[in-house]
Amino acid sequence: MSRIRLIILSLTLGLLSFGVAQSYTIGVSNNFVGSEWRTLMVQGIEETAAQIEEEMGIEIDLIFENATVDVQGQIQQIQNLLNRGVDAIIINPGDVQALDIALEEAVDEGVVVIAVDQAIGAEGVYNVVIDQKEWGRQNAQWLADALGGEGDIIIIEGGVGAPANEDRMEGVEEVLAQYPDINVVGRESGNWDQATGQRVASDMLASIPNIDGILTQDGMAQGILNALLAAQPEPFPIMTGEAYAGYLRLWDQARQQHPGFESVAVVNPPGIGASGLRVAIELLEGGQVDESQLTGPYGNSLIVPIPYNITSDELDEFLEEYADAPDTQAMDGQITQEQAASFMQ
Amino acid sequence: MSRLGILLRNHTWLVPLLLLAIAVGVNVYLQDNFFMQRVLNGNLRVMLPLMILAVGQAIVILAGGIDLSVGAMVSLVNTVFVTLISADSGGLELAGAMLVGVGVGALAGAVNGLCVAVLRLQPIVTTYATSFIFAGLALAILPRPGGSVPRDLTRFYRDYILEVPVAAYGIALLIILWLLLRRTRFGHHLYAVGGNDEAARASGVRVGLVRFGSYVATGVFSALAAIALTMSIGSGNARIGDDMTLSSIVAVVLGGTRLAGGRGGAIGAVIGVAILSIIRNIISFAGIPSWYQTLVDALIILAALAGPGLVYLIRRQRNDGN
């Protein structure tokens, strides 16, 4: 009799602990759907949520607010997520400051808020980002080294005034300051747009002779290399590129035409969204951020390492790996759950 | 013309109001906390800046023009406003900065007005060009997003007076302002110039002056929109208004105003903004998969735009049949 009671008791307990598998509702706010990068970011969050469910035995209910909206529209996204009772919000913020008030309201309601890709200063929000300045620095350092520390270069930067661009250019300028023999003979914006990049590059190639190197960012590099391949300038400059399958293929083409052509692709991982999700899960599971690891402009950023760089030496390997991938496929990377846990106390 | 036809012709905002009622109905069905005070306030304060801007756009469209620079004017006034104030500005300083902002908006509108009314340049091309001037100025004033606004100001914008959201008072004021403007001689002349400028000129309306005035008014409303927006977001950004231009035009058309001018009104534009915003809620609460949200959004807007036209077409065909 008592044994049966014991069995029943243990069964009940077992069922209880099984039945109350933790369940979280997590909202995702994405303010721009016009780029492959953002698509990969959203996909990464979806896939990683499924993985986490399996790894940790918890349930994740994802709610997406995924549309191209202005800042008021993104505030509406945040409000709608709150009204749907989310436990956490992963947001790629469309503005550095304008969403602070809306997000602080969410934090006040006990919602975990993680900003990815773009650091913001809202109180109680944690940023999960790569170090954009370091991203710019790595590109500039590669170019300076590849040029042997001298030559004329042009810069085609991203969205002027956008924080990511300004941070990257700060890193670039720090590096270039150490190379007095590298002359910046032209600087324009390609607005992170392939077509704009191509047009701007064509114009600059036509008006500026003897360019040795081009420093640019992701989002424009394919357009710029296309402009180079069309114009066939002498000398044929080397350039910094982007970690997209399409760029790698163009790079291969340029290298076959001009054996001296070199490039680099520094990964800017769309998986940053998934990394943010992993950090959010740690916080929802009761983790406390290790304050000593917080840095960034507002002292609330957790820096995810830049996954890797591709140089001429690795090009063949990556061309093979991404042979069937569409041009818009980005090289990616995200942190593991253990890495997310290492951000906690 | 039937009595219904006359009613609809004189009150172009009736059809949009019906559309809004349908949209709200669907929204309430999907979101049971829609009428909670907090939720209503959230919705209204998101809508208010674009509503103000759409009223401005409606004025210039009524007079037969169009203004593609309204978003850039919002950015410009936003940057001017946040540059003039700081986190601990007092009331007087804030009022002063708002006045300067409105002045800048009026001036920007006057530039548009001069080009269109005096130099007789095409409105679309002119305001497209000046939008880059205003956006460039905004970027020069505030190269990096930032600036701070007194907490009291942003808190006020989100607050309630007698249990009613401040944003609701803003919308009421906006409508009163429009009704007053409409009663003035300028208001009447707007319709006359937009409807048939030759006839207006023949009956003694100073067409050029009215056109000029419509652009100045649009500049002033853009400035007011910028101030509301700044109170909402508590910061400055030289590109903040970029996406608002097209939305303002869509709202005006949704609100039953004819793009050719002369018929419609600003109340319709206010309703148009509400419709656009409610559609976004519907998409959110309907749980539409993320990849289809943009598509569904656009389809609903298209249907809302086409709906009244289709009804008209069907009625006309039926009348022809008789």
JSON list of C-alpha atoms in Angstrom, two decimals, chain A residues 172-287:
[
{"chain": "A", "resi": 172, "resn": "VAL", "atom": "CA", "xyz": [39.24, 53.34, -39.97]},
{"chain": "A", "resi": 173, "resn": "GLU", "atom": "CA", "xyz": [40.58, 56.80, -39.17]},
{"chain": "A", "resi": 174, "resn": "GLU", "atom": "CA", "xyz": [42.50, 55.51, -36.17]},
{"chain": "A", "resi": 175, "resn": "VAL", "atom": "CA", "xyz": [44.33, 53.04, -38.36]},
{"chain": "A", "resi": 176, "resn": "LEU", "atom": "CA", "xyz": [44.92, 55.45, -41.25]},
{"chain": "A", "resi": 177, "resn": "ALA", "atom": "CA", "xyz": [46.37, 58.03, -38.87]},
{"chain": "A", "resi": 178, "resn": "GLN", "atom": "CA", "xyz": [49.33, 55.67, -38.41]},
{"chain": "A", "resi": 179, "resn": "TYR", "atom": "CA", "xyz": [50.04, 55.59, -42.16]},
{"chain": "A", "resi": 180, "resn": "PRO", "atom": "CA", "xyz": [51.00, 59.07, -43.36]},
{"chain": "A", "resi": 181, "resn": "ASP", "atom": "CA", "xyz": [51.89, 57.71, -46.80]},
{"chain": "A", "resi": 182, "resn": "ILE", "atom": "CA", "xyz": [48.36, 56.52, -47.45]},
{"chain": "A", "resi": 183, "resn": "ASN", "atom": "CA", "xyz": [46.45, 59.40, -49.04]},
{"chain": "A", "resi": 184, "resn": "VAL", "atom": "CA", "xyz": [42.69, 59.49, -49.06]},
{"chain": "A", "resi": 185, "resn": "VAL", "atom": "CA", "xyz": [42.03, 61.07, -52.47]},
{"chain": "A", "resi": 186, "resn": "GLY", "atom": "CA", "xyz": [38.26, 60.78, -52.41]},
{"chain": "A", "resi": 187, "resn": "ARG", "atom": "CA", "xyz": [35.48, 60.04, -49.95]},
{"chain": "A", "resi": 188, "resn": "GLU", "atom": "CA", "xyz": [31.80, 59.57, -50.69]},
{"chain": "A", "resi": 189, "resn": "SER", "atom": "CA", "xyz": [28.83, 57.65, -49.39]},
{"chain": "A", "resi": 190, "resn": "GLY", "atom": "CA", "xyz": [27.37, 54.60, -51.11]},
{"chain": "A", "resi": 191, "resn": "ASN", "atom": "CA", "xyz": [24.61, 54.46, -48.50]},
{"chain": "A", "resi": 192, "resn": "TRP", "atom": "CA", "xyz": [25.01, 50.67, -47.95]},
{"chain": "A", "resi": 193, "resn": "ASP", "atom": "CA", "xyz": [23.32, 50.12, -51.26]},
{"chain": "A", "resi": 194, "resn": "GLN", "atom": "CA", "xyz": [24.86, 48.04, -54.08]},
{"chain": "A", "resi": 195, "resn": "ALA", "atom": "CA", "xyz": [23.44, 50.18, -56.90]},
{"chain": "A", "resi": 196, "resn": "THR", "atom": "CA", "xyz": [24.47, 53.44, -55.24]},
{"chain": "A", "resi": 197, "resn": "GLY", "atom": "CA", "xyz": [27.90, 52.00, -54.49]},
{"chain": "A", "resi": 198, "resn": "GLN", "atom": "CA", "xyz": [28.33, 51.02, -58.12]},
{"chain": "A", "resi": 199, "resn": "ARG", "atom": "CA", "xyz": [27.31, 54.45, -59.40]},
{"chain": "A", "resi": 200, "resn": "VAL", "atom": "CA", "xyz": [29.50, 56.33, -56.93]},
{"chain": "A", "resi": 201, "resn": "ALA", "atom": "CA", "xyz": [32.46, 54.09, -57.69]},
{"chain": "A", "resi": 202, "resn": "SER", "atom": "CA", "xyz": [32.03, 54.53, -61.45]},
{"chain": "A", "resi": 203, "resn": "ASP", "atom": "CA", "xyz": [31.99, 58.31, -61.06]},
{"chain": "A", "resi": 204, "resn": "MET", "atom": "CA", "xyz": [35.05, 58.31, -58.84]},
{"chain": "A", "resi": 205, "resn": "LEU", "atom": "CA", "xyz": [36.99, 55.93, -61.09]},
{"chain": "A", "resi": 206, "resn": "ALA", "atom": "CA", "xyz": [36.29, 58.24, -64.01]},
{"chain": "A", "resi": 207, "resn": "SER", "atom": "CA", "xyz": [37.43, 61.37, -62.23]},
{"chain": "A", "resi": 208, "resn": "ILE", "atom": "CA", "xyz": [40.32, 60.16, -60.03]},
{"chain": "A", "resi": 209, "resn": "PRO", "atom": "CA", "xyz": [43.34, 58.54, -61.73]},
{"chain": "A", "resi": 210, "resn": "ASN", "atom": "CA", "xyz": [45.69, 55.97, -60.22]},
{"chain": "A", "resi": 211, "resn": "ILE", "atom": "CA", "xyz": [43.68, 54.64, -57.32]},
{"chain": "A", "resi": 212, "resn": "ASP", "atom": "CA", "xyz": [45.63, 51.95, -55.45]},
{"chain": "A", "resi": 213, "resn": "GLY", "atom": "CA", "xyz": [42.98, 50.87, -52.99]},
{"chain": "A", "resi": 214, "resn": "ILE", "atom": "CA", "xyz": [39.30, 51.21, -52.13]},
{"chain": "A", "resi": 215, "resn": "LEU", "atom": "CA", "xyz": [38.02, 51.08, -48.60]},
{"chain": "A", "resi": 216, "resn": "THR", "atom": "CA", "xyz": [34.34, 50.29, -48.31]},
{"chain": "A", "resi": 217, "resn": "GLN", "atom": "CA", "xyz": [31.82, 48.39, -46.21]},
{"chain": "A", "resi": 218, "resn": "ASP", "atom": "CA", "xyz": [29.36, 45.57, -46.61]},
{"chain": "A", "resi": 219, "resn": "GLY", "atom": "CA", "xyz": [26.21, 46.29, -48.55]},
{"chain": "A", "resi": 220, "resn": "MET", "atom": "CA", "xyz": [28.08, 48.09, -51.34]},
{"chain": "A", "resi": 221, "resn": "ALA", "atom": "CA", "xyz": [31.15, 46.04, -52.15]},
{"chain": "A", "resi": 222, "resn": "GLN", "atom": "CA", "xyz": [29.59, 43.94, -54.92]},
{"chain": "A", "resi": 223, "resn": "GLY", "atom": "CA", "xyz": [28.40, 47.07, -56.68]},
{"chain": "A", "resi": 224, "resn": "ILE", "atom": "CA", "xyz": [31.82, 48.66, -56.38]},
{"chain": "A", "resi": 225, "resn": "LEU", "atom": "CA", "xyz": [33.66, 45.60, -57.65]},
{"chain": "A", "resi": 226, "resn": "ASN", "atom": "CA", "xyz": [31.21, 45.44, -60.55]},
{"chain": "A", "resi": 227, "resn": "ALA", "atom": "CA", "xyz": [32.09, 49.06, -61.34]},
{"chain": "A", "resi": 228, "resn": "LEU", "atom": "CA", "xyz": [35.80, 48.13, -61.25]},
{"chain": "A", "resi": 229, "resn": "LEU", "atom": "CA", "xyz": [35.28, 45.15, -63.55]},
{"chain": "A", "resi": 230, "resn": "ALA", "atom": "CA", "xyz": [33.37, 47.37, -65.99]},
{"chain": "A", "resi": 231, "resn": "ALA", "atom": "CA", "xyz": [35.83, 50.26, -65.95]},
{"chain": "A", "resi": 232, "resn": "GLN", "atom": "CA", "xyz": [39.02, 48.14, -65.88]},
{"chain": "A", "resi": 233, "resn": "PRO", "atom": "CA", "xyz": [41.17, 50.97, -64.52]},
{"chain": "A", "resi": 234, "resn": "GLU", "atom": "CA", "xyz": [44.98, 50.85, -64.65]},
{"chain": "A", "resi": 235, "resn": "PRO", "atom": "CA", "xyz": [46.27, 50.12, -62.07]},
{"chain": "A", "resi": 236, "resn": "PHE", "atom": "CA", "xyz": [43.48, 47.81, -60.92]},
{"chain": "A", "resi": 237, "resn": "PRO", "atom": "CA", "xyz": [42.98, 48.72, -57.23]},
{"chain": "A", "resi": 238, "resn": "ILE", "atom": "CA", "xyz": [42.62, 46.29, -54.36]},
{"chain": "A", "resi": 239, "resn": "MET", "atom": "CA", "xyz": [39.64, 46.72, -52.07]},
{"chain": "A", "resi": 240, "resn": "THR", "atom": "CA", "xyz": [37.98, 45.70, -48.84]},
{"chain": "A", "resi": 241, "resn": "GLY", "atom": "CA", "xyz": [34.87, 43.64, -49.50]},
{"chain": "A", "resi": 242, "resn": "GLU", "atom": "CA", "xyz": [31.95, 41.98, -47.83]},
{"chain": "A", "resi": 243, "resn": "ALA", "atom": "CA", "xyz": [31.26, 38.48, -46.53]},
{"chain": "A", "resi": 244, "resn": "TYR", "atom": "CA", "xyz": [28.55, 37.58, -49.03]},
{"chain": "A", "resi": 245, "resn": "ALA", "atom": "CA", "xyz": [28.59, 34.66, -51.48]},
{"chain": "A", "resi": 246, "resn": "GLY", "atom": "CA", "xyz": [28.07, 36.99, -54.43]},
{"chain": "A", "resi": 247, "resn": "TYR", "atom": "CA", "xyz": [31.06, 39.08, -53.49]},
{"chain": "A", "resi": 248, "resn": "LEU", "atom": "CA", "xyz": [33.29, 36.04, -53.11]},
{"chain": "A", "resi": 249, "resn": "ARG", "atom": "CA", "xyz": [32.41, 34.97, -56.66]},
{"chain": "A", "resi": 250, "resn": "LEU", "atom": "CA", "xyz": [33.11, 38.44, -58.07]},
{"chain": "A", "resi": 251, "resn": "TRP", "atom": "CA", "xyz": [36.37, 38.48, -56.15]},
{"chain": "A", "resi": 252, "resn": "ASP", "atom": "CA", "xyz": [37.31, 35.18, -57.79]},
{"chain": "A", "resi": 253, "resn": "GLN", "atom": "CA", "xyz": [36.49, 36.67, -61.20]},
{"chain": "A", "resi": 254, "resn": "ALA", "atom": "CA", "xyz": [38.57, 39.79, -60.53]},
{"chain": "A", "resi": 255, "resn": "ARG", "atom": "CA", "xyz": [41.49, 37.70, -59.30]},
{"chain": "A", "resi": 256, "resn": "GLN", "atom": "CA", "xyz": [41.50, 35.66, -62.49]},
{"chain": "A", "resi": 257, "resn": "GLN", "atom": "CA", "xyz": [41.56, 38.82, -64.63]},
{"chain": "A", "resi": 258, "resn": "HIS", "atom": "CA", "xyz": [44.06, 40.62, -62.41]},
{"chain": "A", "resi": 259, "resn": "PRO", "atom": "CA", "xyz": [46.34, 38.25, -60.49]},
{"chain": "A", "resi": 260, "resn": "GLY", "atom": "CA", "xyz": [47.41, 41.12, -58.25]},
{"chain": "A", "resi": 261, "resn": "PHE", "atom": "CA", "xyz": [43.85, 41.73, -57.03]},
{"chain": "A", "resi": 262, "resn": "GLU", "atom": "CA", "xyz": [43.37, 41.18, -53.35]},
{"chain": "A", "resi": 263, "resn": "SER", "atom": "CA", "xyz": [40.50, 41.64, -50.96]},
{"chain": "A", "resi": 264, "resn": "VAL", "atom": "CA", "xyz": [39.20, 40.84, -47.51]},
{"chain": "A", "resi": 265, "resn": "ALA", "atom": "CA", "xyz": [35.75, 40.00, -46.18]},
{"chain": "A", "resi": 266, "resn": "VAL", "atom": "CA", "xyz": [35.16, 40.80, -42.52]},
{"chain": "A", "resi": 267, "resn": "VAL", "atom": "CA", "xyz": [32.03, 39.05, -41.30]},
{"chain": "A", "resi": 268, "resn": "ASN", "atom": "CA", "xyz": [29.24, 41.17, -39.85]},
{"chain": "A", "resi": 269, "resn": "PRO", "atom": "CA", "xyz": [27.06, 38.32, -38.60]},
{"chain": "A", "resi": 270, "resn": "PRO", "atom": "CA", "xyz": [23.25, 38.43, -39.03]},
{"chain": "A", "resi": 271, "resn": "GLY", "atom": "CA", "xyz": [23.33, 35.78, -36.29]},
{"chain": "A", "resi": 272, "resn": "ILE", "atom": "CA", "xyz": [23.62, 38.69, -33.86]},
{"chain": "A", "resi": 273, "resn": "GLY", "atom": "CA", "xyz": [19.83, 38.40, -33.49]},
{"chain": "A", "resi": 274, "resn": "ALA", "atom": "CA", "xyz": [20.15, 34.76, -32.43]},
{"chain": "A", "resi": 275, "resn": "SER", "atom": "CA", "xyz": [23.00, 35.70, -30.09]},
{"chain": "A", "resi": 276, "resn": "GLY", "atom": "CA", "xyz": [20.67, 38.30, -28.53]},
{"chain": "A", "resi": 277, "resn": "LEU", "atom": "CA", "xyz": [18.01, 35.63, -28.09]},
{"chain": "A", "resi": 278, "resn": "ARG", "atom": "CA", "xyz": [20.47, 33.40, -26.25]},
{"chain": "A", "resi": 279, "resn": "VAL", "atom": "CA", "xyz": [21.38, 36.24, -23.89]},
{"chain": "A", "resi": 280, "resn": "ALA", "atom": "CA", "xyz": [17.67, 36.99, -23.34]},
{"chain": "A", "resi": 281, "resn": "ILE", "atom": "CA", "xyz": [17.07, 33.35, -22.40]},
{"chain": "A", "resi": 282, "resn": "GLU", "atom": "CA", "xyz": [19.88, 33.49, -19.84]},
{"chain": "A", "resi": 283, "resn": "LEU", "atom": "CA", "xyz": [18.28, 36.58, -18.28]},
{"chain": "A", "resi": 284, "resn": "LEU", "atom": "CA", "xyz": [14.79, 35.03, -18.30]},
{"chain": "A", "resi": 285, "resn": "GLU", "atom": "CA", "xyz": [16.22, 31.94, -16.59]},
{"chain": "A", "resi": 286, "resn": "GLY", "atom": "CA", "xyz": [17.31, 34.16, -13.73]},
{"chain": "A", "resi": 287, "resn": "GLY", "atom": "CA", "xyz": [20.79, 35.15, -14.87]}
]
